[in-house]
């Protein structure tokens, strides 16, 4: 299958000179995690929730509102794109090798679509994916935080580990999840509520438990990948903790499913 048969053609874009506040509105309204960035209709970058959370949480910009920061100051400029005729396995391999969540799809010099890990996950809802269990894909190297740790620490773990979703674990028990989206919104809401002169000291008092989502969805080691894919599609989650006997034993992500698809489609 060629990537043009999987890509999304409903392109939601933003201009490089628009503000991060504008980007946030588009991300929320359309329930997406990244935006192609244009300059005079030419593709010049990609901006994601994780990029914005990283920027807004940095000490250099900690007191600057999102409305005063331009998309161009956050976007990734080194764009990796693919032709619309490229095969699925080849695109998946490019995304895996470069650690990226989406790629613009081009027809010569024109962007005609975008494909993300979430699009690939839709391919794993039936067929041979019914016969593959989570334990065959999951990572046991779990990056997590505790509910009593600071928000700024969770941001640093997310950035250093290059993950957009962290299980919140208390005494080995899963009690919540915190995502790049949660971090991004928390920093924005904090700036709106706390006067600028108090922000530097009070941001250190915001804890993970203050913003984490509770009662998180999870799977077991024996959950089939097709069911994992369905849950991801239903919830929009890009990763699910794997729990056995109330203990978190791993995590399965869109990247794991993308790696499987690349192998099976090759």
CSV table of C-alpha atoms in Angstrom, one decimal:
chain,number,residue,atom,x,y,z
A,1,UNK,CA,0.0,0.0,0.0
A,2,UNK,CA,1.2,3.5,-0.8
A,3,UNK,CA,1.2,6.2,1.9
A,4,UNK,CA,-1.4,8.3,-0.1
A,5,UNK,CA,-4.0,5.6,0.8
A,6,UNK,CA,-3.4,6.1,4.6
A,7,UNK,CA,-2.5,9.8,4.9
A,8,UNK,CA,-5.0,12.5,6.2
A,9,UNK,CA,-5.8,15.1,3.5
A,10,UNK,CA,-7.7,17.4,5.9
A,11,UNK,CA,-4.8,19.6,6.6
A,12,UNK,CA,-4.9,21.9,9.6
A,13,UNK,CA,-2.0,24.3,9.3
A,14,UNK,CA,-0.7,27.5,11.0
A,15,UNK,CA,1.5,30.4,9.8
A,16,UNK,CA,4.9,30.8,11.3
A,17,UNK,CA,4.2,34.3,12.5
A,18,UNK,CA,1.1,33.3,14.5
A,19,UNK,CA,1.3,33.0,18.3
A,20,UNK,CA,1.6,29.9,20.4
A,21,UNK,CA,-1.8,30.8,21.8
A,22,UNK,CA,-3.2,30.5,18.2
A,23,UNK,CA,-1.5,27.1,17.9
A,24,UNK,CA,-3.0,25.9,21.1
A,25,UNK,CA,-6.5,26.8,20.0
A,26,UNK,CA,-6.1,24.9,16.8
A,27,UNK,CA,-4.7,21.8,18.6
A,28,UNK,CA,-7.5,21.8,21.1
A,29,UNK,CA,-10.3,22.5,18.6
A,30,UNK,CA,-9.2,19.8,16.2
A,31,UNK,CA,-8.0,17.3,18.8
A,32,UNK,CA,-4.6,16.9,17.1
A,33,UNK,CA,-1.1,16.9,18.6
A,34,UNK,CA,0.9,18.7,15.8
A,35,UNK,CA,0.6,21.3,13.1
A,36,UNK,CA,2.4,21.9,9.8
A,37,UNK,CA,3.8,25.4,9.8
A,38,UNK,CA,3.6,27.5,6.6
A,39,UNK,CA,5.2,30.7,5.3
A,40,UNK,CA,3.5,32.1,2.2
A,41,UNK,CA,1.9,28.7,1.7
A,42,UNK,CA,5.3,27.0,1.8
A,43,UNK,CA,5.9,24.3,4.4
A,44,UNK,CA,8.7,25.5,6.7
A,45,UNK,CA,8.2,23.5,9.9
A,46,UNK,CA,6.2,21.3,12.3
A,47,UNK,CA,5.1,22.3,15.8
A,48,UNK,CA,3.8,19.8,18.4
A,49,UNK,CA,2.3,19.8,21.9
A,50,UNK,CA,5.6,18.4,23.2
A,51,UNK,CA,7.5,21.3,21.6
A,52,UNK,CA,5.2,23.8,23.2
A,53,UNK,CA,5.3,22.2,26.6
A,54,UNK,CA,9.1,22.2,26.4
A,55,UNK,CA,9.2,25.9,25.5
A,56,UNK,CA,6.6,27.1,28.0
A,57,UNK,CA,8.2,25.2,30.9
A,58,UNK,CA,11.7,26.5,30.3
A,59,UNK,CA,13.2,29.0,32.8
A,60,UNK,CA,14.0,31.4,30.0
A,61,UNK,CA,10.3,31.8,29.0
A,62,UNK,CA,8.6,30.8,32.2
A,63,UNK,CA,6.9,34.2,32.7
A,64,UNK,CA,6.1,35.0,29.0
A,65,UNK,CA,2.5,34.4,27.9
A,66,UNK,CA,1.9,32.1,24.9
A,67,UNK,CA,0.3,35.0,23.1
A,68,UNK,CA,3.7,36.8,22.9
A,69,UNK,CA,5.6,33.8,21.5
A,70,UNK,CA,5.6,33.0,17.8
A,71,UNK,CA,5.2,29.6,16.3
A,72,UNK,CA,8.5,30.1,14.5
A,73,UNK,CA,10.4,30.2,17.8
A,74,UNK,CA,9.2,26.6,18.7
A,75,UNK,CA,8.7,24.8,15.5
A,76,UNK,CA,11.0,22.1,14.2
A,77,UNK,CA,12.6,23.4,11.0
A,78,UNK,CA,14.4,20.3,9.7
A,79,UNK,CA,11.4,18.8,8.1
A,80,UNK,CA,11.4,15.2,6.9
A,81,UNK,CA,8.8,14.6,4.2
A,82,UNK,CA,7.9,11.7,2.0
A,83,UNK,CA,6.4,11.4,-1.5
A,84,UNK,CA,2.8,10.2,-1.7
A,85,UNK,CA,3.8,7.1,-3.7
A,86,UNK,CA,6.1,5.7,-0.9
A,87,UNK,CA,5.2,2.4,0.5
A,88,UNK,CA,3.9,2.1,4.1
A,89,UNK,CA,6.9,0.1,5.4
A,90,UNK,CA,9.3,2.7,4.1
A,91,UNK,CA,7.5,5.6,5.7
A,92,UNK,CA,7.3,3.7,9.0
A,93,UNK,CA,11.0,3.0,8.9
A,94,UNK,CA,11.8,6.7,8.3
A,95,UNK,CA,9.6,7.7,11.2
A,96,UNK,CA,11.2,5.1,13.5
A,97,UNK,CA,14.8,5.9,12.5
A,98,UNK,CA,14.2,9.7,13.1
A,99,UNK,CA,12.1,9.4,16.2
A,100,UNK,CA,9.3,11.5,14.7
A,101,UNK,CA,5.5,11.2,15.2
A,102,UNK,CA,4.4,12.4,11.8
A,103,UNK,CA,5.6,13.3,8.3
A,104,UNK,CA,4.2,15.6,5.7
A,105,UNK,CA,3.3,13.8,2.4
A,106,UNK,CA,4.3,15.6,-0.8
A,107,UNK,CA,3.3,15.6,-4.4
A,108,UNK,CA,6.4,17.2,-6.0
A,109,UNK,CA,6.7,20.5,-4.0
A,110,UNK,CA,3.1,20.6,-2.7
A,111,UNK,CA,2.0,19.2,0.6
A,112,UNK,CA,-1.0,17.0,0.0
A,113,UNK,CA,-1.4,15.2,3.3
A,114,UNK,CA,0.2,14.3,6.6
A,115,UNK,CA,0.5,10.8,8.2
A,116,UNK,CA,1.0,10.1,11.9
A,117,UNK,CA,1.6,7.2,14.1
A,118,UNK,CA,-2.1,7.3,14.9
A,119,UNK,CA,-2.9,6.7,11.3
A,120,UNK,CA,-0.7,3.6,11.2
A,121,UNK,CA,-2.4,2.3,14.4
A,122,UNK,CA,-5.7,2.1,12.4
A,123,UNK,CA,-4.1,-0.7,10.4
A,124,UNK,CA,-3.7,-2.9,13.5
A,125,UNK,CA,-7.3,-3.4,14.4
A,126,UNK,CA,-7.8,-6.9,12.9
A,127,UNK,CA,-6.2,-9.7,10.9
A,128,UNK,CA,-2.9,-11.1,12.2
A,129,UNK,CA,-2.8,-8.4,14.9
A,130,UNK,CA,-5.4,-10.4,16.8
A,131,UNK,CA,-2.8,-13.1,17.3
A,132,UNK,CA,-0.1,-10.9,18.7
A,133,UNK,CA,-0.1,-10.1,22.5
A,134,UNK,CA,1.0,-7.0,24.2
A,135,UNK,CA,3.8,-8.8,26.0
A,136,UNK,CA,5.5,-9.4,22.7
A,137,UNK,CA,5.8,-5.6,22.0
A,138,UNK,CA,5.8,-3.8,25.3
A,139,UNK,CA,8.7,-2.0,26.8
A,140,UNK,CA,9.7,-2.9,30.4
A,141,UNK,CA,11.8,0.3,30.6
A,142,UNK,CA,9.1,2.4,32.2
A,143,UNK,CA,9.6,6.1,32.6
A,144,UNK,CA,7.3,7.2,35.4
A,145,UNK,CA,6.7,9.8,38.1
A,146,UNK,CA,5.0,9.8,41.5
A,147,UNK,CA,2.0,11.9,42.4
A,148,UNK,CA,4.0,13.8,45.0
A,149,UNK,CA,6.8,14.9,42.6
A,150,UNK,CA,6.8,18.4,41.1
A,151,UNK,CA,5.4,19.3,37.7
A,152,UNK,CA,8.7,20.7,36.6
A,153,UNK,CA,10.3,17.3,37.3
A,154,UNK,CA,7.7,15.5,35.2
A,155,UNK,CA,8.4,18.0,32.4
A,156,UNK,CA,12.2,17.2,32.6
A,157,UNK,CA,11.6,13.4,32.6
A,158,UNK,CA,9.3,13.8,29.6
A,159,UNK,CA,11.9,15.8,27.7
A,160,UNK,CA,15.0,13.7,28.7
A,161,UNK,CA,13.2,10.5,27.9
A,162,UNK,CA,11.6,11.8,24.7
A,163,UNK,CA,8.2,10.4,25.7
A,164,UNK,CA,4.9,12.2,25.6
A,165,UNK,CA,3.1,10.0,28.3
A,166,UNK,CA,4.2,9.2,31.8
A,167,UNK,CA,2.5,6.7,34.1
A,168,UNK,CA,2.0,8.1,37.6
A,169,UNK,CA,2.9,5.3,40.1
A,170,UNK,CA,2.5,5.3,43.8
A,171,UNK,CA,4.0,2.3,45.6
A,172,UNK,CA,4.1,0.3,42.4
A,173,UNK,CA,0.4,1.0,41.8
A,174,UNK,CA,-0.8,2.9,38.8
A,175,UNK,CA,-2.8,6.0,40.0
A,176,UNK,CA,-2.8,8.3,37.0
A,177,UNK,CA,-1.2,9.4,33.7
A,178,UNK,CA,0.4,12.7,32.7
A,179,UNK,CA,0.9,13.7,29.1
A,180,UNK,CA,2.5,16.4,27.0
A,181,UNK,CA,-1.0,17.9,26.6
A,182,UNK,CA,-1.5,17.9,30.4
A,183,UNK,CA,1.9,19.6,30.8
A,184,UNK,CA,1.2,22.2,28.1
A,185,UNK,CA,-2.2,23.1,29.5
A,186,UNK,CA,-0.9,23.2,33.1
A,187,UNK,CA,1.8,25.7,32.3
A,188,UNK,CA,-0.6,27.9,30.4
A,189,UNK,CA,-3.3,27.8,33.1
A,190,UNK,CA,-0.6,28.5,35.7
A,191,UNK,CA,0.5,31.7,33.9
A,192,UNK,CA,-3.1,32.9,33.6
A,193,UNK,CA,-3.8,32.4,37.3
A,194,UNK,CA,-0.6,33.4,39.1
A,195,UNK,CA,0.8,37.0,38.9
A,196,UNK,CA,4.1,37.2,37.0
A,197,UNK,CA,6.2,38.2,40.1
A,198,UNK,CA,5.2,35.0,41.9
A,199,UNK,CA,5.4,32.5,39.1
A,200,UNK,CA,9.1,31.5,39.4
A,201,UNK,CA,8.6,30.4,43.1
A,202,UNK,CA,5.1,29.0,42.9
A,203,UNK,CA,5.6,26.9,39.8
A,204,UNK,CA,7.8,24.7,42.0
A,205,UNK,CA,4.8,24.0,44.3
A,206,UNK,CA,2.6,22.5,41.5
A,207,UNK,CA,2.6,18.7,41.9
A,208,UNK,CA,1.9,15.9,39.4
A,209,UNK,CA,-1.2,14.9,41.4
A,210,UNK,CA,-2.6,18.4,40.7
A,211,UNK,CA,-2.8,17.9,37.0
A,212,UNK,CA,-2.7,14.1,36.3
A,213,UNK,CA,-5.6,12.2,34.9
A,214,UNK,CA,-7.0,9.6,37.3
A,215,UNK,CA,-8.5,6.1,36.6
A,216,UNK,CA,-6.2,5.6,33.6
A,217,UNK,CA,-6.9,3.0,30.9
A,218,UNK,CA,-4.5,0.1,30.9
A,219,UNK,CA,-4.0,-3.3,29.3
A,220,UNK,CA,-2.6,-6.7,30.4
A,221,UNK,CA,0.3,-8.6,28.9
A,222,UNK,CA,-2.2,-10.9,27.2
A,223,UNK,CA,-4.3,-8.2,25.5
A,224,UNK,CA,-4.1,-8.6,21.8
A,225,UNK,CA,-2.6,-5.8,19.7
A,226,UNK,CA,-5.8,-5.3,17.8
A,227,UNK,CA,-7.6,-4.5,21.1
A,228,UNK,CA,-4.7,-2.1,22.1
A,229,UNK,CA,-5.1,-0.4,18.7
A,230,UNK,CA,-8.9,0.0,19.2
A,231,UNK,CA,-8.4,1.5,22.7
A,232,UNK,CA,-5.8,4.0,21.3
A,233,UNK,CA,-8.2,5.0,18.5
A,234,UNK,CA,-11.1,5.3,20.9
A,235,UNK,CA,-9.3,7.4,23.5
A,236,UNK,CA,-6.6,9.2,21.4
A,237,UNK,CA,-3.9,7.9,23.8
A,238,UNK,CA,-0.5,7.2,22.3
A,239,UNK,CA,0.5,4.8,25.0
A,240,UNK,CA,-1.1,2.4,27.5
A,241,UNK,CA,0.4,1.0,30.8
A,242,UNK,CA,0.6,-2.7,31.1
A,243,UNK,CA,-0.6,-3.9,34.5
A,244,UNK,CA,-0.5,-7.3,36.1
A,245,UNK,CA,-1.7,-7.9,39.7
A,246,UNK,CA,-2.1,-4.2,40.2
A,247,UNK,CA,1.6,-3.6,39.3
A,248,UNK,CA,2.8,-1.7,36.3
A,249,UNK,CA,5.1,-4.1,34.4
A,250,UNK,CA,5.5,-2.2,31.1
A,251,UNK,CA,4.1,0.2,28.6
A,252,UNK,CA,2.9,-0.3,25.0
A,253,UNK,CA,2.9,2.7,22.6
A,254,UNK,CA,2.1,3.8,19.1
A,255,UNK,CA,5.8,3.5,18.4
A,256,UNK,CA,5.7,-0.2,19.3
A,257,UNK,CA,2.8,-0.8,17.0
A,258,UNK,CA,4.5,1.3,14.2
A,259,UNK,CA,7.6,-0.9,14.6
A,260,UNK,CA,5.4,-4.1,14.2
A,261,UNK,CA,3.6,-2.7,11.2
A,262,UNK,CA,6.9,-1.9,9.5
A,263,UNK,CA,8.0,-5.5,10.1
A,264,UNK,CA,4.8,-7.1,8.9
A,265,UNK,CA,4.4,-4.7,5.9
A,266,UNK,CA,8.0,-5.1,4.7
